[in-house]
mmCIF file of C-alpha atoms and ligand atoms in Angstrom:
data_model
loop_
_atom_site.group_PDB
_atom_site.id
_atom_site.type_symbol
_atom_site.label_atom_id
_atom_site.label_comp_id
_atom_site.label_asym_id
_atom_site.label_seq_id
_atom_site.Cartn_x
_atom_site.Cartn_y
_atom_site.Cartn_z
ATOM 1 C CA UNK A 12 23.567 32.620 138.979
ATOM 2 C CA UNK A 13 23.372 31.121 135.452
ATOM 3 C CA UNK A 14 19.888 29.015 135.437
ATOM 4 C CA UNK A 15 19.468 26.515 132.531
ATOM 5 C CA UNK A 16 16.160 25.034 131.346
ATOM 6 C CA UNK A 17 16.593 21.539 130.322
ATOM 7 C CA UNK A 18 13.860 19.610 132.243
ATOM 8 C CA UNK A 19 10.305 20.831 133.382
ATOM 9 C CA UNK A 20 11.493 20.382 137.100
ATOM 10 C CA UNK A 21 14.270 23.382 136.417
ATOM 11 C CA UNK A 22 11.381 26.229 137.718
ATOM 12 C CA UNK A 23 9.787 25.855 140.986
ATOM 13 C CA UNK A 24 5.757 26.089 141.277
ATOM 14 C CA UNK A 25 6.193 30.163 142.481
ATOM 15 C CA UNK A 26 8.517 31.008 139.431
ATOM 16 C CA UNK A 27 6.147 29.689 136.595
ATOM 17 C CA UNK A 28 3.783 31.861 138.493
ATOM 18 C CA UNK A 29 5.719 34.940 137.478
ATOM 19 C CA UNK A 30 6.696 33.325 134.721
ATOM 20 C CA UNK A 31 2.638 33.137 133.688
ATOM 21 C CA UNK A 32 2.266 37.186 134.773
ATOM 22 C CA UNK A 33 4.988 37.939 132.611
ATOM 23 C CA UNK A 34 3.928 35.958 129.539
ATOM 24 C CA UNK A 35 0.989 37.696 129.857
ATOM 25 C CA UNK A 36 2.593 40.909 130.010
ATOM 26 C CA UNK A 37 4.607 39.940 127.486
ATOM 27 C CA UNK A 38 1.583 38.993 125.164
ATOM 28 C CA UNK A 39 -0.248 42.168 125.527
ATOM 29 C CA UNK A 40 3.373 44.598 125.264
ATOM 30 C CA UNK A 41 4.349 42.569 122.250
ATOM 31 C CA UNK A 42 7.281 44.621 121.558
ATOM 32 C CA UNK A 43 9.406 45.035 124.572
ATOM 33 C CA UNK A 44 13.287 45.621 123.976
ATOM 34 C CA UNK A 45 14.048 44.198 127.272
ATOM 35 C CA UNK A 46 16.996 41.711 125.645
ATOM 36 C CA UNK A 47 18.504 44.112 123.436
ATOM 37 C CA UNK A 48 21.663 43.524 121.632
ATOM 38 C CA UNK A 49 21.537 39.858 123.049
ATOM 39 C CA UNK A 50 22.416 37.011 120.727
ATOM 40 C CA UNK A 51 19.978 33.291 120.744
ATOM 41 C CA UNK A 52 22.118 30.401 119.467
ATOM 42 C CA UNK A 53 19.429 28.111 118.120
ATOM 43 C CA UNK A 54 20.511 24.226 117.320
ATOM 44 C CA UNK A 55 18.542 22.188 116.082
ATOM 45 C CA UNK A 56 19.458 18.204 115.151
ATOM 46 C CA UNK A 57 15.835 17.804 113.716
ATOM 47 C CA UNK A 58 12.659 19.924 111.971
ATOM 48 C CA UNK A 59 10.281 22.581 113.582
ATOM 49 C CA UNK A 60 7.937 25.187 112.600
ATOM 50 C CA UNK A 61 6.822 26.663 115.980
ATOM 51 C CA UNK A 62 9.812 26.150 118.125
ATOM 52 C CA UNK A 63 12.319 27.829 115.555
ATOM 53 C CA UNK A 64 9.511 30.569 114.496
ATOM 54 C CA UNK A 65 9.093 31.629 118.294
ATOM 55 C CA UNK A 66 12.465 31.648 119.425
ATOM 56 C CA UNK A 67 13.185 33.737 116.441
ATOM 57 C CA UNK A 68 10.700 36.226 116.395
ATOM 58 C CA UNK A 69 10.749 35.871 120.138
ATOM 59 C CA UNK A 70 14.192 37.499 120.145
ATOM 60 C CA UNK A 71 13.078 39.941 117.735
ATOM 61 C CA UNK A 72 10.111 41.247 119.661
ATOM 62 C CA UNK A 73 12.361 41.303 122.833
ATOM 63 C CA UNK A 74 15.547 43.730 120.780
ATOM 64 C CA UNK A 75 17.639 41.099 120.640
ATOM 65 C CA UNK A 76 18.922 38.551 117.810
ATOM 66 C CA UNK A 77 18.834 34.743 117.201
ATOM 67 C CA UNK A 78 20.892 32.581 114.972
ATOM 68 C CA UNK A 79 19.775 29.307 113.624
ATOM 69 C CA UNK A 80 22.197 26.703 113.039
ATOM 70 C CA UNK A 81 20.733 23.586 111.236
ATOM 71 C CA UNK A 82 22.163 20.021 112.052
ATOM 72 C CA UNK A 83 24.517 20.220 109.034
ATOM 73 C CA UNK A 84 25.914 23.859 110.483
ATOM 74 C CA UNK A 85 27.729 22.122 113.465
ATOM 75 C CA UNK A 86 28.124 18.643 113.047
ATOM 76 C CA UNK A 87 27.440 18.247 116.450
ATOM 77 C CA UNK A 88 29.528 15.685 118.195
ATOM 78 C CA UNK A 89 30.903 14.990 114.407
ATOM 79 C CA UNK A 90 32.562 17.939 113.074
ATOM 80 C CA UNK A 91 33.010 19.584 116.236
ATOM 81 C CA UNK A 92 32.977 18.334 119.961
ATOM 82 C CA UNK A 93 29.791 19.098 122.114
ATOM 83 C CA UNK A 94 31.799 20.767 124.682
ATOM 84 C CA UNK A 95 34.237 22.310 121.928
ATOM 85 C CA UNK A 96 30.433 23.763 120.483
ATOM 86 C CA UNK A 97 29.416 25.005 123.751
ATOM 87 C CA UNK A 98 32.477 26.386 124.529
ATOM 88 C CA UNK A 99 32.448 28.458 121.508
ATOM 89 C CA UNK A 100 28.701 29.671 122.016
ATOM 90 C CA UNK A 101 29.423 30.651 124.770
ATOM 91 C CA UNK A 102 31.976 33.348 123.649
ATOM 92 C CA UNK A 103 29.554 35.122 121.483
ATOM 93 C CA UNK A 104 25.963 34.260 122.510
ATOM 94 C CA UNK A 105 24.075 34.929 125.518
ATOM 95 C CA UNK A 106 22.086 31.671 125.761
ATOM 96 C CA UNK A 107 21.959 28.400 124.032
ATOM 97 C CA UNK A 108 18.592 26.796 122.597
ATOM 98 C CA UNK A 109 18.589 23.320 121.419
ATOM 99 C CA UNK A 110 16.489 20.749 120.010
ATOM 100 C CA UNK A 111 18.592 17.152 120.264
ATOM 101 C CA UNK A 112 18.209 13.990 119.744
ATOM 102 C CA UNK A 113 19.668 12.720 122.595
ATOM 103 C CA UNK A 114 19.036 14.520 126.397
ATOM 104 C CA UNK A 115 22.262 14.084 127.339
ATOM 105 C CA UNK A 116 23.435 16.242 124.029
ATOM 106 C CA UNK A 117 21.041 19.136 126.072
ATOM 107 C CA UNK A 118 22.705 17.752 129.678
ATOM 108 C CA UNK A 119 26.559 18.174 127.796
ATOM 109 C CA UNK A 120 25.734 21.391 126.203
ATOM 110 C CA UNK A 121 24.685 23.225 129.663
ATOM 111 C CA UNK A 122 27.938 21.117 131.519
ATOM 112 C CA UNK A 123 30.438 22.968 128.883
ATOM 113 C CA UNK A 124 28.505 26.121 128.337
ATOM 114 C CA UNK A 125 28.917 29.537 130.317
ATOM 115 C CA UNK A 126 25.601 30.702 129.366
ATOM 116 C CA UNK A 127 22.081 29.603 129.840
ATOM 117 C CA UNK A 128 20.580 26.216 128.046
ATOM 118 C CA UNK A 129 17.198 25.911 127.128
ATOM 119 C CA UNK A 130 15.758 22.596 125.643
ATOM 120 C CA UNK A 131 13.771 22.861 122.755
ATOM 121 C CA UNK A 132 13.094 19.216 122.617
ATOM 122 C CA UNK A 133 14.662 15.956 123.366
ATOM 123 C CA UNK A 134 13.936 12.302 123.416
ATOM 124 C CA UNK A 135 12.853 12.858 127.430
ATOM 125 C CA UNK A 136 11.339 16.347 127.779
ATOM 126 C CA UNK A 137 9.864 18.798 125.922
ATOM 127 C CA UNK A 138 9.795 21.676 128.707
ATOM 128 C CA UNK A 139 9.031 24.793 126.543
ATOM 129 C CA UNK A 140 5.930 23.332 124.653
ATOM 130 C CA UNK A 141 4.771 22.297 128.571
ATOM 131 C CA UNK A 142 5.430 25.627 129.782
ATOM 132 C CA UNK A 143 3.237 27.377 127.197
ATOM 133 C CA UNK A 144 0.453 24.509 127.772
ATOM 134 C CA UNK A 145 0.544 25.633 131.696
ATOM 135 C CA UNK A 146 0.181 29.083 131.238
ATOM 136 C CA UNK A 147 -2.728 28.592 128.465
ATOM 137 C CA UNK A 148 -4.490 26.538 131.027
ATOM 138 C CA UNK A 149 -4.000 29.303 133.407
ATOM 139 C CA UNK A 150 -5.045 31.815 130.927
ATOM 140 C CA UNK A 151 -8.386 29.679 130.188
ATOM 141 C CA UNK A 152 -9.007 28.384 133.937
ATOM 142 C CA UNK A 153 -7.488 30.889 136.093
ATOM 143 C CA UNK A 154 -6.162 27.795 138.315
ATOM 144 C CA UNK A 155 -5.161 24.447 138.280
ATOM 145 C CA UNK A 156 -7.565 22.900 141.525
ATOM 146 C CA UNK A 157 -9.486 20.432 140.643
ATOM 147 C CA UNK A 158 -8.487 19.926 137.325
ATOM 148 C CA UNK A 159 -8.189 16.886 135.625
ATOM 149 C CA UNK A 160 -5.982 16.082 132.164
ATOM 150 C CA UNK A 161 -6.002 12.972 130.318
ATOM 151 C CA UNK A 162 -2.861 12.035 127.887
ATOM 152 C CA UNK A 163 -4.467 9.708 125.232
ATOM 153 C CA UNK A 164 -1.418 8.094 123.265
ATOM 154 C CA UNK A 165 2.205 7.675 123.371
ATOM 155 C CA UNK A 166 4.455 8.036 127.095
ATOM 156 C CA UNK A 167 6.418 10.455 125.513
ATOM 157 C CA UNK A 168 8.777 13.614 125.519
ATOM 158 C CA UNK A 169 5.824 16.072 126.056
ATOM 159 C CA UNK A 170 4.043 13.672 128.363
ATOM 160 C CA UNK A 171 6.895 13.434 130.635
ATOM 161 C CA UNK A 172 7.069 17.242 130.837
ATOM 162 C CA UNK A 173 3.500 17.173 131.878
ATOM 163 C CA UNK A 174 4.012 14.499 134.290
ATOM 164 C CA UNK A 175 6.631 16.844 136.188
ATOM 165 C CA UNK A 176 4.293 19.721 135.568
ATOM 166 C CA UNK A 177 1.253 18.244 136.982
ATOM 167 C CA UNK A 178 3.412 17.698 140.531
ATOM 168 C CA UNK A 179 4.490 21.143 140.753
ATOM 169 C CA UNK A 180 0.921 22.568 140.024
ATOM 170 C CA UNK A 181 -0.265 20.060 141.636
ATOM 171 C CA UNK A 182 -3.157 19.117 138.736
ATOM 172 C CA UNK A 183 -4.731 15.347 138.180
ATOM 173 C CA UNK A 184 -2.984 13.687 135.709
ATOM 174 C CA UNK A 185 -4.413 10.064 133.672
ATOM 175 C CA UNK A 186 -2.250 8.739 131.016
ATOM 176 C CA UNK A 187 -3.360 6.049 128.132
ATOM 177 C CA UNK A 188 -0.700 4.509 126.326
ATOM 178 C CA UNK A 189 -0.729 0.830 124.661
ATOM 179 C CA UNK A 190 0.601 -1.442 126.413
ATOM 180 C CA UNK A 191 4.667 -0.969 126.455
ATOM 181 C CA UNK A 192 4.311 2.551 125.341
ATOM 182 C CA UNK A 193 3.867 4.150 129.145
ATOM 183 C CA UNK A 194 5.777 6.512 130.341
ATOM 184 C CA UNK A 195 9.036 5.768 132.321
ATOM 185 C CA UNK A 196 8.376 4.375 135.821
ATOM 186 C CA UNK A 197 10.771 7.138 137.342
ATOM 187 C CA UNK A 198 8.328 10.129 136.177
ATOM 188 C CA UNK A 199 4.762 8.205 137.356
ATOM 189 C CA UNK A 200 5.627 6.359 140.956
ATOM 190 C CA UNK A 201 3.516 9.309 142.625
ATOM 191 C CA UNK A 202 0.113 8.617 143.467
ATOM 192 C CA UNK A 203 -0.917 11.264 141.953
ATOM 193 C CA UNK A 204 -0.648 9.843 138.285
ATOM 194 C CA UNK A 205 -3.519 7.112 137.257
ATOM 195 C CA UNK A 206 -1.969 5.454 134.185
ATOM 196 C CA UNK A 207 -3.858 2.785 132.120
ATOM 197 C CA UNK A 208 -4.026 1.094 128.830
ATOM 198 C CA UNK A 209 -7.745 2.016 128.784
ATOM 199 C CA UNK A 210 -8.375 5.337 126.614
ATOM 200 C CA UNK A 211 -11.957 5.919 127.230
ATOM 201 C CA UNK A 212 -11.007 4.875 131.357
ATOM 202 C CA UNK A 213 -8.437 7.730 131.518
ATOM 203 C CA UNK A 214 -10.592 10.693 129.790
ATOM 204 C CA UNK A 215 -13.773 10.002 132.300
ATOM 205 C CA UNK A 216 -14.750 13.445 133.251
ATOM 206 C CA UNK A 217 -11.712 14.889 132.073
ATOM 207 C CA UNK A 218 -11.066 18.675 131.972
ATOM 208 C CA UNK A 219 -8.648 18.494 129.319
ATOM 209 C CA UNK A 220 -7.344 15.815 126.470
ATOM 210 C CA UNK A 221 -4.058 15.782 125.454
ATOM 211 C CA UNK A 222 -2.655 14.128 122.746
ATOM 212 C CA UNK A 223 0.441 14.189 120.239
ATOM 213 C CA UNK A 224 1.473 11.623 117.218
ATOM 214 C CA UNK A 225 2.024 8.108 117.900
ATOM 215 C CA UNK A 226 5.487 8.327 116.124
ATOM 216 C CA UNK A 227 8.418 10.789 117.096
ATOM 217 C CA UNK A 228 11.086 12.339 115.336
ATOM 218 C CA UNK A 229 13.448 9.847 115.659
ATOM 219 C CA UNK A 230 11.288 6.770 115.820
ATOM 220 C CA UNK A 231 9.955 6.554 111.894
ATOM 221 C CA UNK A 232 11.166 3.408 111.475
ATOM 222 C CA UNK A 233 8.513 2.127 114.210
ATOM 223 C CA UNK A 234 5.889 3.795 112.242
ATOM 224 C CA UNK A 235 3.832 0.701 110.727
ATOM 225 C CA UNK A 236 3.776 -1.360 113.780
ATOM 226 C CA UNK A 237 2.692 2.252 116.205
ATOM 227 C CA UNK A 238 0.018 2.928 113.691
ATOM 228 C CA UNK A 239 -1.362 -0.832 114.451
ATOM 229 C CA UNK A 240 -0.821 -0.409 118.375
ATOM 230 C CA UNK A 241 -2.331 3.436 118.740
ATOM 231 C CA UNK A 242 -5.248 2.444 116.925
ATOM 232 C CA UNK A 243 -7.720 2.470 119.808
ATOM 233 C CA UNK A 244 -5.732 5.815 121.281
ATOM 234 C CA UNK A 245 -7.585 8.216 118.310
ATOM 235 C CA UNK A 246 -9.200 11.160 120.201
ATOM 236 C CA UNK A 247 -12.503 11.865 118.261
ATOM 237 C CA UNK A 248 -16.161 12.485 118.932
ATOM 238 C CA UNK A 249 -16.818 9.043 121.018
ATOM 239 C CA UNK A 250 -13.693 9.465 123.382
ATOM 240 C CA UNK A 251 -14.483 13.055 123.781
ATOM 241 C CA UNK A 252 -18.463 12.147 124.976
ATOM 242 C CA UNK A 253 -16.652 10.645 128.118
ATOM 243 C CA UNK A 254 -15.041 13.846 129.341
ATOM 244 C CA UNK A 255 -16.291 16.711 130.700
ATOM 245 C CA UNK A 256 -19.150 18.607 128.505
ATOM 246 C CA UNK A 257 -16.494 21.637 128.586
ATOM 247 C CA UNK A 258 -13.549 19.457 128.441
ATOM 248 C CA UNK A 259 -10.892 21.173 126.551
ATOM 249 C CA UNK A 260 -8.053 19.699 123.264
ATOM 250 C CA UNK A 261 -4.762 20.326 123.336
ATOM 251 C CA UNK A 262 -1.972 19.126 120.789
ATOM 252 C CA UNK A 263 1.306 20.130 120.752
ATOM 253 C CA UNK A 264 1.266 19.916 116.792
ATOM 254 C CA UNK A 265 2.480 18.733 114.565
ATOM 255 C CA UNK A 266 -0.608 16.837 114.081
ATOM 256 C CA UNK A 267 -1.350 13.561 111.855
ATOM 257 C CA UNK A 268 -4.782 14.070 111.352
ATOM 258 C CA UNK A 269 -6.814 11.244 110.965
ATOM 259 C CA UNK A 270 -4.504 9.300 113.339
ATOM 260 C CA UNK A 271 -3.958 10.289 116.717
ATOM 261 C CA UNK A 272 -7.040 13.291 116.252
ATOM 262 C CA UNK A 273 -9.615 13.560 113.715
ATOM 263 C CA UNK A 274 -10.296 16.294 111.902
ATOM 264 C CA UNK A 275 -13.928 17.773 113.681
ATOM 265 C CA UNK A 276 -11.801 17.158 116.861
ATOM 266 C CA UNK A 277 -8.753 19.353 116.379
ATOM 267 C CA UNK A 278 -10.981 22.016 114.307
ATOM 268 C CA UNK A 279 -13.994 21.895 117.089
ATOM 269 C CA UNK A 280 -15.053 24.349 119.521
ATOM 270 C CA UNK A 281 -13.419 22.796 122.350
ATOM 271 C CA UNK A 282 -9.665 22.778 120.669
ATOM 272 C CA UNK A 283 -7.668 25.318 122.073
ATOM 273 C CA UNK A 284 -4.404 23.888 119.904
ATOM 274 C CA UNK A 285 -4.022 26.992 118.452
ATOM 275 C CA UNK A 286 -3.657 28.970 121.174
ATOM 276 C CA UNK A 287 -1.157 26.809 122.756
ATOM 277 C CA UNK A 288 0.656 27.452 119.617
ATOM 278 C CA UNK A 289 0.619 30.702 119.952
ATOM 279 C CA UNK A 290 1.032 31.248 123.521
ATOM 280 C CA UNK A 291 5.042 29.275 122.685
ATOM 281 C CA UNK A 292 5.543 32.960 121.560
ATOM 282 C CA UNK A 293 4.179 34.282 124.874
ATOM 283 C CA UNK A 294 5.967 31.818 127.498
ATOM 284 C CA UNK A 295 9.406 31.622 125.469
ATOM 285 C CA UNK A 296 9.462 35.748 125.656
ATOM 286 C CA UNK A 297 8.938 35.472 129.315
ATOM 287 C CA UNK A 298 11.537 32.493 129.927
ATOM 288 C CA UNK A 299 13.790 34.565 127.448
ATOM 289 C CA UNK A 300 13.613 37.259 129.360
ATOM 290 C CA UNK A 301 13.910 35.498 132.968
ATOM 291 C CA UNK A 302 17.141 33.349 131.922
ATOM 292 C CA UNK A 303 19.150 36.057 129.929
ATOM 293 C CA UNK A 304 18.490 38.941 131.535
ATOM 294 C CA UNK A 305 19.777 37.661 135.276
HETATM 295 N N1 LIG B 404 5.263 21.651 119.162
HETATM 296 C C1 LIG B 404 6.471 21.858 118.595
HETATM 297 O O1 LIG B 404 7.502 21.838 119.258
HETATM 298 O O2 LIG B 404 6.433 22.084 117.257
HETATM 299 P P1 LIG B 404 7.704 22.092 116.283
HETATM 300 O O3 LIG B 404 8.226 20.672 116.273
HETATM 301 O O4 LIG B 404 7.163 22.492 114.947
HETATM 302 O O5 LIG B 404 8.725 23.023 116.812
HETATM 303 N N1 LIG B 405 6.525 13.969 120.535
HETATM 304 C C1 LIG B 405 6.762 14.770 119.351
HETATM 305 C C2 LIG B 405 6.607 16.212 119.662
HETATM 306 C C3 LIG B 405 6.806 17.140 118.513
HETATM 307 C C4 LIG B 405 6.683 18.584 118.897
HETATM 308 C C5 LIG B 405 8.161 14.490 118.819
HETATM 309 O O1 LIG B 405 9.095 14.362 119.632
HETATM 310 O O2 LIG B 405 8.330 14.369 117.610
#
């Protein structure tokens, strides 16, 4: 059966398990035509380095082939329909990956398509960067008992993703945001997620921080007044004494350093951002390979 990827809560707890194995397969076999002659639409509506760079040498180290369309390509629900767009995708491609604006554009896309979906970013989920963070976790810790991650800064995209991630692997979750800025109520009324507008209250004897800029694609016109309100959300030296003496750093990068991270942060012994950024690679080979290859 044709399995999409548009929202964290698409792969059950026992198939990002195998999921993990074969990333790591993946990552030690780097070249492994298991997807050969198969064809990656990539869309993207706005800029990336690492999602566009491992999708497309992701298809490359797997035998197959991707093609990026940019927003001005398609026109996307100007010059051509989104089901019109899917519909012709699906006639030559064998999966779709796109990075929208809007989730419903991702939700549309998979309704009209014949072929797998993957989101590569939205304004409500950022699955693919959250599957990569799980299995570098897994890669560093081995589990996720007793662990505890605290999300300094903005209720957004990736945090959501990690929200639905931290039910399914069942891992402690805090989240910081201003005031305003928390997540959506429909991702946090567990128990299991603490949220507060207290930064150095969430990261108490965390395992792992988490943070990402203050200001989305999409949102730069909010950038002067986010700066003002994310001031006290900076992870540095000070927020970091409160964790965990081995507490980990994670970013999903871009970062704005000097805002949301400071510099001896992000470049520190205890960042691991660069792995997560490479591991993308890793766990989009392995998702590749599970959603085109069924
Ligand atoms: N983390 C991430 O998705 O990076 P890009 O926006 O560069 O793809
Ligand atoms: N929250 C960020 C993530 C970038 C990878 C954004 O949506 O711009």
């Amino acid at each position: 059966m044709r399995k999409h990827f548009l929202s964290f809560s698409d792969m059950t707890s026992s198939e990002l398990y195998d999921l993990f194995e074969l990333s790591k397969k993946l990552k030690k076999d780097k070249i492994s035509p298991i997807l050969n002659g198969k064809v990656l639409a990539l869309i993207f509506e706005k800029p990336s380095l690492r999602t566009r760079f491992t999708f497309e040498a992701g298809m490359f180290e797997l035998g197959g082939y991707a093609i990026y369309l940019a927003p001005q390509d398609i026109g996307l629900g100007k010059r051509e329909s989104i089901p019109d767009a899917a519909r012709n995708l699906s006639r030559w491609a064998s999966g779709i990956m796109a990075r929208t604006f809007e989730h419903k554009t991702v939700l549309q896309l998979a309704k009209y398509a014949t072929i797998p979906v993957i989101n590569g970013l939205s304004d409500i989920e950022h699955p693919c960067q959250v599957l990569a963070d799980m299995f570098t976790i897994w890669e560093k810790r081995g589990t996720f008992s007793n662990i505890k991650l605290a999300w300094v800064g903005d209720g957004n995209n990736v945090c959501n993703s990690l929200i639905i991630a931290s039910k399914i692997l069942k891992f402690d979750l805090s989240i910081s945001t201003p005031g305003g800025y928390e997540p959506n109520k429909k991702f946090t009324n567990t128990s299991s997620i603490y949220v507060t507008n207290e930064p150095l209250d969430a990261v108490k004897e965390a395992d792992i921080i988490y943070t990402d800029v203050w200001t989305s694609m999409g949102q730069e016109m909010e950038r002067e007044e986010r700066l003002k309100k994310f001031k006290e959300f900076q992870v540095n030296n000070n927020l970091l004494k409160k964790a965990k003496s081995d507490c980990l750093i994670m970013h999903c990068l871009p970062a704005h350093r000097g805002e949301e991270i400071t510099d001896d942060v992000i470049d520190g012994p205890q960042s691991i951002v660069f792995d997560q950024a490479e591991n993308r690679l890793h766990a989009q080979k392995a998702l590749l390979v599970k959603l085109l290859s069924e």
